[in-house]
Each structure stands twice: as C-alpha cells, then as structure tokens.
PDB file of C-alpha atoms in Angstrom:
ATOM      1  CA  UNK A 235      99.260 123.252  72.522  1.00  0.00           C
ATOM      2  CA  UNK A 236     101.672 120.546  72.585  1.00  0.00           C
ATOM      3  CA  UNK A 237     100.665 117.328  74.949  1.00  0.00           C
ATOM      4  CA  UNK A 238     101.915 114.030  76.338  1.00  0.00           C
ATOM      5  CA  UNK A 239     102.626 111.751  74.024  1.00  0.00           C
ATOM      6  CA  UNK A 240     102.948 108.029  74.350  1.00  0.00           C
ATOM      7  CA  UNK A 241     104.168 105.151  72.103  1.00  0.00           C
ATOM      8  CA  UNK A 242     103.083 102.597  70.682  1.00  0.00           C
ATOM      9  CA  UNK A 243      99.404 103.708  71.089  1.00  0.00           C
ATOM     10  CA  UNK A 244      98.457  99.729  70.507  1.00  0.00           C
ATOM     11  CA  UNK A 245     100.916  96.736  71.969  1.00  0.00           C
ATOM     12  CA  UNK A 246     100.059  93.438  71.983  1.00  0.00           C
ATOM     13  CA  UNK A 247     102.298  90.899  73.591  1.00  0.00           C
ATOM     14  CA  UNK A 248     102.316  86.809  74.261  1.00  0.00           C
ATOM     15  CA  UNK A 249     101.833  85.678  77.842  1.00  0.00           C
ATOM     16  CA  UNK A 250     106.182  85.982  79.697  1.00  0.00           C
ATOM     17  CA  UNK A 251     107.271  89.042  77.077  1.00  0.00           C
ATOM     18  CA  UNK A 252     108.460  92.266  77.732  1.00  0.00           C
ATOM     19  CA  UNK A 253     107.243  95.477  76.764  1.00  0.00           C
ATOM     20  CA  UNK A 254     108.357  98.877  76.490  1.00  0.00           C
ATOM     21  CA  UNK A 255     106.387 101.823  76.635  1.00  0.00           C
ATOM     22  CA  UNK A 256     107.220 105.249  76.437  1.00  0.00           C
ATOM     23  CA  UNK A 257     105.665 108.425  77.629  1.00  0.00           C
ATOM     24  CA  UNK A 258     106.862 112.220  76.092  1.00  0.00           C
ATOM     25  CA  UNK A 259     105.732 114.816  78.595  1.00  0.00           C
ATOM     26  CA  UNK A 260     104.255 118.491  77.721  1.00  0.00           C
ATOM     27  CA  UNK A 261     107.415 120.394  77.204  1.00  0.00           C
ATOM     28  CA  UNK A 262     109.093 122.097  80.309  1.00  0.00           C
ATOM     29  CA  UNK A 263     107.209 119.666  82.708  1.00  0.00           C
ATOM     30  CA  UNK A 264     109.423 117.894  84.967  1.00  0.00           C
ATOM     31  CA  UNK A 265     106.884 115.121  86.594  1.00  0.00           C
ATOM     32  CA  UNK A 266     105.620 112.181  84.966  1.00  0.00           C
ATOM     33  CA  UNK A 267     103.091 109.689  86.288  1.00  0.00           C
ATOM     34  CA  UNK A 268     101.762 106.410  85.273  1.00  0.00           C
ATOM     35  CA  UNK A 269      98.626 104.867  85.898  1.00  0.00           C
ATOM     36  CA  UNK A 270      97.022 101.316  84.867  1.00  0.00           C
ATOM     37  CA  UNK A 271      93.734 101.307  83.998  1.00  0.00           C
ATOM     38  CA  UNK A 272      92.125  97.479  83.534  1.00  0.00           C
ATOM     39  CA  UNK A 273      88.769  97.319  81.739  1.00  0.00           C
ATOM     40  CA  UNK A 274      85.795  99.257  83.272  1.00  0.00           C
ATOM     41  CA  UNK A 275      88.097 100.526  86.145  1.00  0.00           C
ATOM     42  CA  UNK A 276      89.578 103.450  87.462  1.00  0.00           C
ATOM     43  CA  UNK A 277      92.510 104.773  86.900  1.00  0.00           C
ATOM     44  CA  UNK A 278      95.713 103.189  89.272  1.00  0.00           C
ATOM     45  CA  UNK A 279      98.272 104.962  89.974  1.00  0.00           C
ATOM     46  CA  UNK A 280     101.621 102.699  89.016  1.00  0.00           C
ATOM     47  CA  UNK A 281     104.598 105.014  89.734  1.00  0.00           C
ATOM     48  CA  UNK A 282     106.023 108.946  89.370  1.00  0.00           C
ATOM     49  CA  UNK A 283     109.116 110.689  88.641  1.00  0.00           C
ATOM     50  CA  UNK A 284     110.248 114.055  89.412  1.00  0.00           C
ATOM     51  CA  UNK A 285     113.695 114.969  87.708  1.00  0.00           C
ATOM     52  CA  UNK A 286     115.074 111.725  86.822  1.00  0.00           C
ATOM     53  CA  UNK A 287     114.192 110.842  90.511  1.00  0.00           C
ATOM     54  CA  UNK A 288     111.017 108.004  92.073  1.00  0.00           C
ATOM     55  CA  UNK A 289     108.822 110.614  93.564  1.00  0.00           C
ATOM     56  CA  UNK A 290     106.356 107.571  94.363  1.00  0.00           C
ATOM     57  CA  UNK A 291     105.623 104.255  93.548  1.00  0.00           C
ATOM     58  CA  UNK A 292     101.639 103.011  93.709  1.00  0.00           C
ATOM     59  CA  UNK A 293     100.836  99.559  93.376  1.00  0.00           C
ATOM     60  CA  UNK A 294     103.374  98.535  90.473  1.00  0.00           C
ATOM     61  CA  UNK A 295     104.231  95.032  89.996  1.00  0.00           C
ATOM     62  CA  UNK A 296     107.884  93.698  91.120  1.00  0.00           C
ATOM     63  CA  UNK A 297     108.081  93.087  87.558  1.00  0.00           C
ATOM     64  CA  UNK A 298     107.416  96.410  86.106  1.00  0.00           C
ATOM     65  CA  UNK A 299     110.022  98.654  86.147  1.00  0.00           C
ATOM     66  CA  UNK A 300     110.648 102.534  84.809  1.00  0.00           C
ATOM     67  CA  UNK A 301     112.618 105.399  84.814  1.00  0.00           C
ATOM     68  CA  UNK A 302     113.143 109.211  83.464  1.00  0.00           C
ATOM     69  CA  UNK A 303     115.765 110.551  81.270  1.00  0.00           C
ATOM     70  CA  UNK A 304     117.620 113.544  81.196  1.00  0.00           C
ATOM     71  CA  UNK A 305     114.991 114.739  78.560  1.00  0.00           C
ATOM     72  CA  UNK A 306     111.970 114.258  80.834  1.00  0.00           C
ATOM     73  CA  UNK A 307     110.566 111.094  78.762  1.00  0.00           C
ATOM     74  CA  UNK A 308     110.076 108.228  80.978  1.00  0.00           C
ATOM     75  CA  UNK A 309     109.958 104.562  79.919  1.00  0.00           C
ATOM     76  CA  UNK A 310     107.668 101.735  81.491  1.00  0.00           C
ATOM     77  CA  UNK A 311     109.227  98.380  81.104  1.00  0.00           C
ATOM     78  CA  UNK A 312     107.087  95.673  81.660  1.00  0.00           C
ATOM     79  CA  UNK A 313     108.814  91.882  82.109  1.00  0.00           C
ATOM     80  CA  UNK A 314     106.762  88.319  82.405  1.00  0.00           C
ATOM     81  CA  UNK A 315     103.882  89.620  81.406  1.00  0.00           C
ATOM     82  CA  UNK A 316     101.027  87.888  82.248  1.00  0.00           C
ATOM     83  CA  UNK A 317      97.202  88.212  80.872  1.00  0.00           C
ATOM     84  CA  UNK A 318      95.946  90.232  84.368  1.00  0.00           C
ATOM     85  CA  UNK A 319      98.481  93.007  82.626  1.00  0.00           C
ATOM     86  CA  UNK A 320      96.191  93.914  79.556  1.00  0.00           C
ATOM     87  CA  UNK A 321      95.064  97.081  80.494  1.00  0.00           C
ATOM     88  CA  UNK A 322      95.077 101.055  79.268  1.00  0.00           C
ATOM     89  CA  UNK A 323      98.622 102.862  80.676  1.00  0.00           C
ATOM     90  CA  UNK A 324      98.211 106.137  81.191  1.00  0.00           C
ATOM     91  CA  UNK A 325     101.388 108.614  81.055  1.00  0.00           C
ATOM     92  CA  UNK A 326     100.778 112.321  82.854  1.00  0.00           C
ATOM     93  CA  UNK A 327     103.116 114.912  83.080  1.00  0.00           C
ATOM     94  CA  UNK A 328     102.828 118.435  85.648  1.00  0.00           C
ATOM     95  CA  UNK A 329     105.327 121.299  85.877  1.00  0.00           C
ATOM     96  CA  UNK A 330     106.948 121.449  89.861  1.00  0.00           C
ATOM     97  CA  UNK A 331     106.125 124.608  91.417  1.00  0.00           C
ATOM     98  CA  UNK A 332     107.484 124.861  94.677  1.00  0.00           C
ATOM     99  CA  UNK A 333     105.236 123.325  96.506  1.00  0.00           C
ATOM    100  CA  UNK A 334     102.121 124.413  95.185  1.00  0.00           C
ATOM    101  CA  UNK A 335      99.484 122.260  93.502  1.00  0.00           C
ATOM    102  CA  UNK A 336     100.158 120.704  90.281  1.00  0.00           C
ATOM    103  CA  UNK A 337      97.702 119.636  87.469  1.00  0.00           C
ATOM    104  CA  UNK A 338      97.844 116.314  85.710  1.00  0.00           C
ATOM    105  CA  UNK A 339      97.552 116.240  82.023  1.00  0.00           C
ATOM    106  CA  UNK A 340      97.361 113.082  80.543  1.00  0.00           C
ATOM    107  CA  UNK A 341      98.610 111.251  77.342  1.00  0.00           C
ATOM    108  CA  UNK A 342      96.531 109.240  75.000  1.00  0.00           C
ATOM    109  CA  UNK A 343      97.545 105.788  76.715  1.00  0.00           C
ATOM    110  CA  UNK A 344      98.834 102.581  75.234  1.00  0.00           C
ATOM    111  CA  UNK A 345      96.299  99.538  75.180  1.00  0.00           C
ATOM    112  CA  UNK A 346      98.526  96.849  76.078  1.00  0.00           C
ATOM    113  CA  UNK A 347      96.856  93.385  75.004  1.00  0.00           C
ATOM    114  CA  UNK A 348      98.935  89.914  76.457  1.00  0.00           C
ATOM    115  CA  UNK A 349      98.043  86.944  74.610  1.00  0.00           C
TER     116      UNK A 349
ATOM    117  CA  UNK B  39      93.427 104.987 103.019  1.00  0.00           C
ATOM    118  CA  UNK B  40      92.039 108.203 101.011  1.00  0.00           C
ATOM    119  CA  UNK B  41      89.227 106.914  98.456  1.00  0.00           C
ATOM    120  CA  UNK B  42      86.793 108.504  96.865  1.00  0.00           C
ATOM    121  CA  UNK B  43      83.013 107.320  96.172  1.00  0.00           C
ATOM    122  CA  UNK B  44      81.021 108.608  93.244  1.00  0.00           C
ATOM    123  CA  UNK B  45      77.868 107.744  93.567  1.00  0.00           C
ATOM    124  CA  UNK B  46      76.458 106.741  90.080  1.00  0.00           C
ATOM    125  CA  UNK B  47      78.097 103.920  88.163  1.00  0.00           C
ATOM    126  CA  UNK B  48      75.569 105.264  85.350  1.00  0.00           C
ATOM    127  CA  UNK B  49      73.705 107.935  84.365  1.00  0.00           C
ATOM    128  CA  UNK B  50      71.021 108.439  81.338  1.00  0.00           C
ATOM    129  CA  UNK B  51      69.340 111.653  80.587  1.00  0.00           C
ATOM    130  CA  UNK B  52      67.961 112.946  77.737  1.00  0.00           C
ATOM    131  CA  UNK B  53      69.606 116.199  75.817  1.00  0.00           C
ATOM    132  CA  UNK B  54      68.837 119.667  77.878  1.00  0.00           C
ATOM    133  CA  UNK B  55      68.451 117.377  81.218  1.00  0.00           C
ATOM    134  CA  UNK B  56      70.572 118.537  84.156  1.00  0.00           C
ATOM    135  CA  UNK B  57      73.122 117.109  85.508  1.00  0.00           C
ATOM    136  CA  UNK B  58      74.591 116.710  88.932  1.00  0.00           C
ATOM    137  CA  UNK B  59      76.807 113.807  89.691  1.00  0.00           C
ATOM    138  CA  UNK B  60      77.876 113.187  93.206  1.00  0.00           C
ATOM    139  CA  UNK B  61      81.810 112.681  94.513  1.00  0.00           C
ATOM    140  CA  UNK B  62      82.845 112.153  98.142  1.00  0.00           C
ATOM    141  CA  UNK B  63      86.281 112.090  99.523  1.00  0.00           C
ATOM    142  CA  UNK B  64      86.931 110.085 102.861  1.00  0.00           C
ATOM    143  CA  UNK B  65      90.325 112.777 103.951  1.00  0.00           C
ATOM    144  CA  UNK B  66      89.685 115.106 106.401  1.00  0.00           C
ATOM    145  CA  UNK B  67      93.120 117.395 105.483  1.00  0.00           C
ATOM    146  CA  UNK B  68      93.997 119.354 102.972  1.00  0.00           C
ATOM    147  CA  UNK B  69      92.850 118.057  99.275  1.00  0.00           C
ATOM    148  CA  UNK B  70      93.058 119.497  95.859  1.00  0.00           C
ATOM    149  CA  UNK B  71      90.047 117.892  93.610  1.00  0.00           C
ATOM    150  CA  UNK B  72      89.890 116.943  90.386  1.00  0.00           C
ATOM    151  CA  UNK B  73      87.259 116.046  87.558  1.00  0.00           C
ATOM    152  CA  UNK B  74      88.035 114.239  84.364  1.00  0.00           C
ATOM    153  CA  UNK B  75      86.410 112.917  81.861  1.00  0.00           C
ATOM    154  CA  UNK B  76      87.120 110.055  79.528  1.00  0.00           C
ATOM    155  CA  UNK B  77      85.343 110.062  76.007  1.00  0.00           C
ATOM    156  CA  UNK B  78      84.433 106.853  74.194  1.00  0.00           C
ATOM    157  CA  UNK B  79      88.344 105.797  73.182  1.00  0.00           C
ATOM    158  CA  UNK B  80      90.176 108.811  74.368  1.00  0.00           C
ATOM    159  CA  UNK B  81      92.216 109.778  76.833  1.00  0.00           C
ATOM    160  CA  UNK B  82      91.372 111.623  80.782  1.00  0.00           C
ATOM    161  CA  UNK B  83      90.831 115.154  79.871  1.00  0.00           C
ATOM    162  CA  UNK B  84      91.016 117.836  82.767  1.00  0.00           C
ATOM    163  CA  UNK B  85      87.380 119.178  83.086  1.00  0.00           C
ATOM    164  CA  UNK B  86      87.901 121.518  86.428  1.00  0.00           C
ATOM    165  CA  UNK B  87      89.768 121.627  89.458  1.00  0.00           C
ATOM    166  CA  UNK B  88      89.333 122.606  92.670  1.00  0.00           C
ATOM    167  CA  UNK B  89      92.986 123.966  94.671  1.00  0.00           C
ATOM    168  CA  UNK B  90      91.375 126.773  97.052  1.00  0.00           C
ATOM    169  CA  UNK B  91      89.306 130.002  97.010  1.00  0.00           C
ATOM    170  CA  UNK B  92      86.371 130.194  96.197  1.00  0.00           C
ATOM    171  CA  UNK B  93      84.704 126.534  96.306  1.00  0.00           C
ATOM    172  CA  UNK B  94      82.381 126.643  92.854  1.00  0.00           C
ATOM    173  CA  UNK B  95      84.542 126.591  90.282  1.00  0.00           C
ATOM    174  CA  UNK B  96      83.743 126.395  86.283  1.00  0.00           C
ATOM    175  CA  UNK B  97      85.606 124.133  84.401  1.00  0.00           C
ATOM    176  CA  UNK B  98      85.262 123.790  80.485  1.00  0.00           C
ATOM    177  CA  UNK B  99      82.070 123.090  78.297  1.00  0.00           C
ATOM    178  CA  UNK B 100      79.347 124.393  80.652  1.00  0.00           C
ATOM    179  CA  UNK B 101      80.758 122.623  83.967  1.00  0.00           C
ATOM    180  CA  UNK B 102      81.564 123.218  86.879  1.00  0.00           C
ATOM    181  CA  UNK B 103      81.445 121.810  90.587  1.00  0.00           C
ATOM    182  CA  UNK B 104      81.361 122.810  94.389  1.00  0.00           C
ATOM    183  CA  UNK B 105      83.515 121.924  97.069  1.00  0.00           C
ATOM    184  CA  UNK B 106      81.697 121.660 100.161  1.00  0.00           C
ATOM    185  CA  UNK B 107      84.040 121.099 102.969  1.00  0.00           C
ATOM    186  CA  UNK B 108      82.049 120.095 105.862  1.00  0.00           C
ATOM    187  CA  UNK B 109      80.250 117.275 103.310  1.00  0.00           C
ATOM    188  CA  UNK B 110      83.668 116.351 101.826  1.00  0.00           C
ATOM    189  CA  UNK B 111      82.109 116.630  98.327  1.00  0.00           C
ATOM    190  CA  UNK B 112      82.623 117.891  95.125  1.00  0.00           C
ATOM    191  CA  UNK B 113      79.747 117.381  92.964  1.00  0.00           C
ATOM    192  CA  UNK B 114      79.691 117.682  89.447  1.00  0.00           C
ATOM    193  CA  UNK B 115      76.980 119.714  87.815  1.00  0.00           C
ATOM    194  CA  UNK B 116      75.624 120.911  84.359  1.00  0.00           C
ATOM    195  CA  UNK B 117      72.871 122.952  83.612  1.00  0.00           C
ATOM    196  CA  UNK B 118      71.689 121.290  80.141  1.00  0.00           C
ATOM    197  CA  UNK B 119      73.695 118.266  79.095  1.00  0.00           C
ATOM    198  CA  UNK B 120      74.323 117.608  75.111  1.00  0.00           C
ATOM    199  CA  UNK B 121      74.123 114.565  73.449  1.00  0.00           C
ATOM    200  CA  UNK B 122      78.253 115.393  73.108  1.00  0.00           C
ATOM    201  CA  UNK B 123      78.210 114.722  76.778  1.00  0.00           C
ATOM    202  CA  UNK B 124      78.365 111.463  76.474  1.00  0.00           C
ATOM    203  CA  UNK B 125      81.372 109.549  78.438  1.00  0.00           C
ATOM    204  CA  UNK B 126      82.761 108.269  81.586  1.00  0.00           C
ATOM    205  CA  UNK B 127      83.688 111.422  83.963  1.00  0.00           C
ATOM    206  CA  UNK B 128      86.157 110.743  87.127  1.00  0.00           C
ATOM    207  CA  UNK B 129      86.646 112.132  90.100  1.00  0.00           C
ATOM    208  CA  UNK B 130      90.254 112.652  91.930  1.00  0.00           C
ATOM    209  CA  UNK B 131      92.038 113.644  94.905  1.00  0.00           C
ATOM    210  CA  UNK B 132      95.678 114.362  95.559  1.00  0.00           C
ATOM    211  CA  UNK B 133      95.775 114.847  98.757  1.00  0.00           C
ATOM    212  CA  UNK B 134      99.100 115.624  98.772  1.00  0.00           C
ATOM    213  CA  UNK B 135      97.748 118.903 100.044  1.00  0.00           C
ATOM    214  CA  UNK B 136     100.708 120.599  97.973  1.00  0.00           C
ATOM    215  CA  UNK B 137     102.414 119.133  94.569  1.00  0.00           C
ATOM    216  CA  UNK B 138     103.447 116.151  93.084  1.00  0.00           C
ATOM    217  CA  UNK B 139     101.113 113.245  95.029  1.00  0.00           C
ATOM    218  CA  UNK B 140      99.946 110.698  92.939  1.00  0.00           C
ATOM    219  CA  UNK B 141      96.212 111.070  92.311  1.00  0.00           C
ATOM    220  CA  UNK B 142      93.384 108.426  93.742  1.00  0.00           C
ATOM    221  CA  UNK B 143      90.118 108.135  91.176  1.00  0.00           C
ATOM    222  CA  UNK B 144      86.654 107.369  91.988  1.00  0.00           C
ATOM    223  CA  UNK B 145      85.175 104.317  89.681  1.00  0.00           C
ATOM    224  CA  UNK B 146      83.768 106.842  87.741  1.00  0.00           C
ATOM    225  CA  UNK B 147      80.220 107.925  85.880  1.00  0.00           C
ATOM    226  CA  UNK B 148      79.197 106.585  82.853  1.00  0.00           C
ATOM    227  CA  UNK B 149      76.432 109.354  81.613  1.00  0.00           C
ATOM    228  CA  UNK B 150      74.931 108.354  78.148  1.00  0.00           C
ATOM    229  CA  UNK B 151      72.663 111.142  76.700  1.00  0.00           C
ATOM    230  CA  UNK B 152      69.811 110.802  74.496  1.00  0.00           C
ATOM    231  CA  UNK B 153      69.305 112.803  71.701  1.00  0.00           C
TER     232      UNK B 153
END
C-alpha cells in the first residue's frame, strides 16, 4: 500500500538558511500533520492542514512556515535556521470522516542537520 | 494541558519475556489512544488504537493494550517479546474526542531485547 512520502529524506543546512521540505500524503487523504522530533524526544506536534486550510498550529516557530496544495502535498518552509532546529520532521496524513476518529500514518521523516 | 506519562524510559528483557509497558493520560473527556512504535532509524508505525468498544484491543505483531477508563491508562502488553522487538514504542492521545486533533506523545519506551 502506498504511504507518505517525504523529501529530501537527509537535509543539512548552515546556521540563517532556509529549507524546504515536502510531505506526499497516502492518496485520497485530505489531512496532513507535522511534527518535530529533537534527539531522544517525543514527537511535537508543529502544524496541520485539512483541505488547503490550518486546521491547527502546535508549537511552530514564527519562522517556520507551511501550507497545502490543491494536490494534498504540503510544504514546510523553514527560514533563519538556527542549530536548536536539527531535528527528525515528521509528515502524517488521515482521511476526514465526518467527524469520526482519524488515524495518523506517518512518513519516513527528513533529518534536518543546521551547521 | 493533556500529557501523557509512560512510565519506563527503558526496558530490557530477554527473548520470550513479557511485556507490559505502562501509559497514563491526564484528560478526563473523551480520548482516542494510540501506540506507535519507532524502530532503530525508521519512521512511527501504527501498532493499535484504541477509538471505543470494547477496551482490549490487538494491534499488529502479537500486541495489544487495554483501556481502562477509571485508571486513565492504556497499557501496552505482549505475551513473549522477540529479539525483533527491539525499539522505542510511543504512546498518544488526540483528544480531540472526534477527528483531525493534533496528537500529544508520551517520551516514549526504549525496550531492548536480548537474544
């Protein structure tokens, strides 16, 4: 079965570059979440999109921005980076249904390394 | 704030030990639960979930866990753990209490397993 698929899988960036990173959901699924995971941590949630539309926003940086296309794929664009940014992003994507739970399944992650 | 508390930061058994690892939620509302777990350089990989119904559910590869309301847990078990076993397993809440909320992780288990 198809999943989430994010790119680059690897990044690695000097201290005040951006970075884009991408996130393909399962097909049909209309939600997309992202989540920051730092070294030996849990999972944070960042920010979440429901067609094309914030859902929710978690604790992501001012400078972190993102967004969802008419295709479903969201981008997370990072700006200034700094070294506290390394970390693991996570992309999930769930199917909408009316209300009723959803199920996160989640990408691969890119490993995001700021020089 | 909702958190969640797992109990273990790490857990070593040997192959054919059992396996319960501990996760407490602090809302008192509606939740739908979650375990994951996170192989050595992979990505979160749904192992159960909990939505309603009956409260033990089975999840994949000889887990499953019970939701016991009045405790606010949802404990983790396995009757004979493989040396395959090995990796960090999360717990998560949405509680959302319906679809879409962002999810909230526990700092997860590291189990290792002995061959």
């Amino acid at each position: 079965a198809a999943g989430v698929i994010q790119s680059p899988r690897h990044l690695i960036k000097e201290k005040r570059e951006t970075a884009t990173l991408k996130c393909y959901p399962i097909p049909r699924h209309d939600t997309v979440y992202w989540y920051q995971q730092g070294p030996g941590q849990d999972p944070q949630f960042l920010i979440s999109f429901y067609e094309k539309m914030q859902s929710d926003k978690g604790s992501i940086p001012d400078r972190f921005s993102a967004q969802q296309f008419s295709d479903y794929h969201s981008e997370l664009n990072m700006s200034s980076l700094e070294l506290g940014d390394s970390a693991l992003y996570f992309c999930a994507s769930s199917l909408y249904s009316g209300g009723a739970p959803d199920t996160q399944y989640f990408g691969p992650g890119t490993r995001l390394t700021v020089l | 704030a909702q958190s969640v508390s797992q109990h273990n930061h790490h857990v070593i058994l040997s192959e054919a030990a059992s396996l319960e690892l501990g996760c407490n939620y602090s809302y008192g509302g509606t939740v739908n639960l979650f375990w994951y777990v996170q192989y050595p350089g992979q990505h979160l990989q749904l192992l159960l979930k909990y939505f309603s119904g009956d409260p033990l559910v089975k999840g994949i590869k000889g887990f499953e866990a019970e939701f016991i309301k009045s405790k606010f847990s949802f404990n983790l078990r396995k009757p004979s753990v493989q040396w395959s076993d090995t990796a960090e397993y999360f717990c998560a809440v949405n509680d959302n209490g319906g679809s879409q909320g962002n999810l909230i992780f526990g700092k997860g288990t590291k189990l290792s397993v002995k061959p």
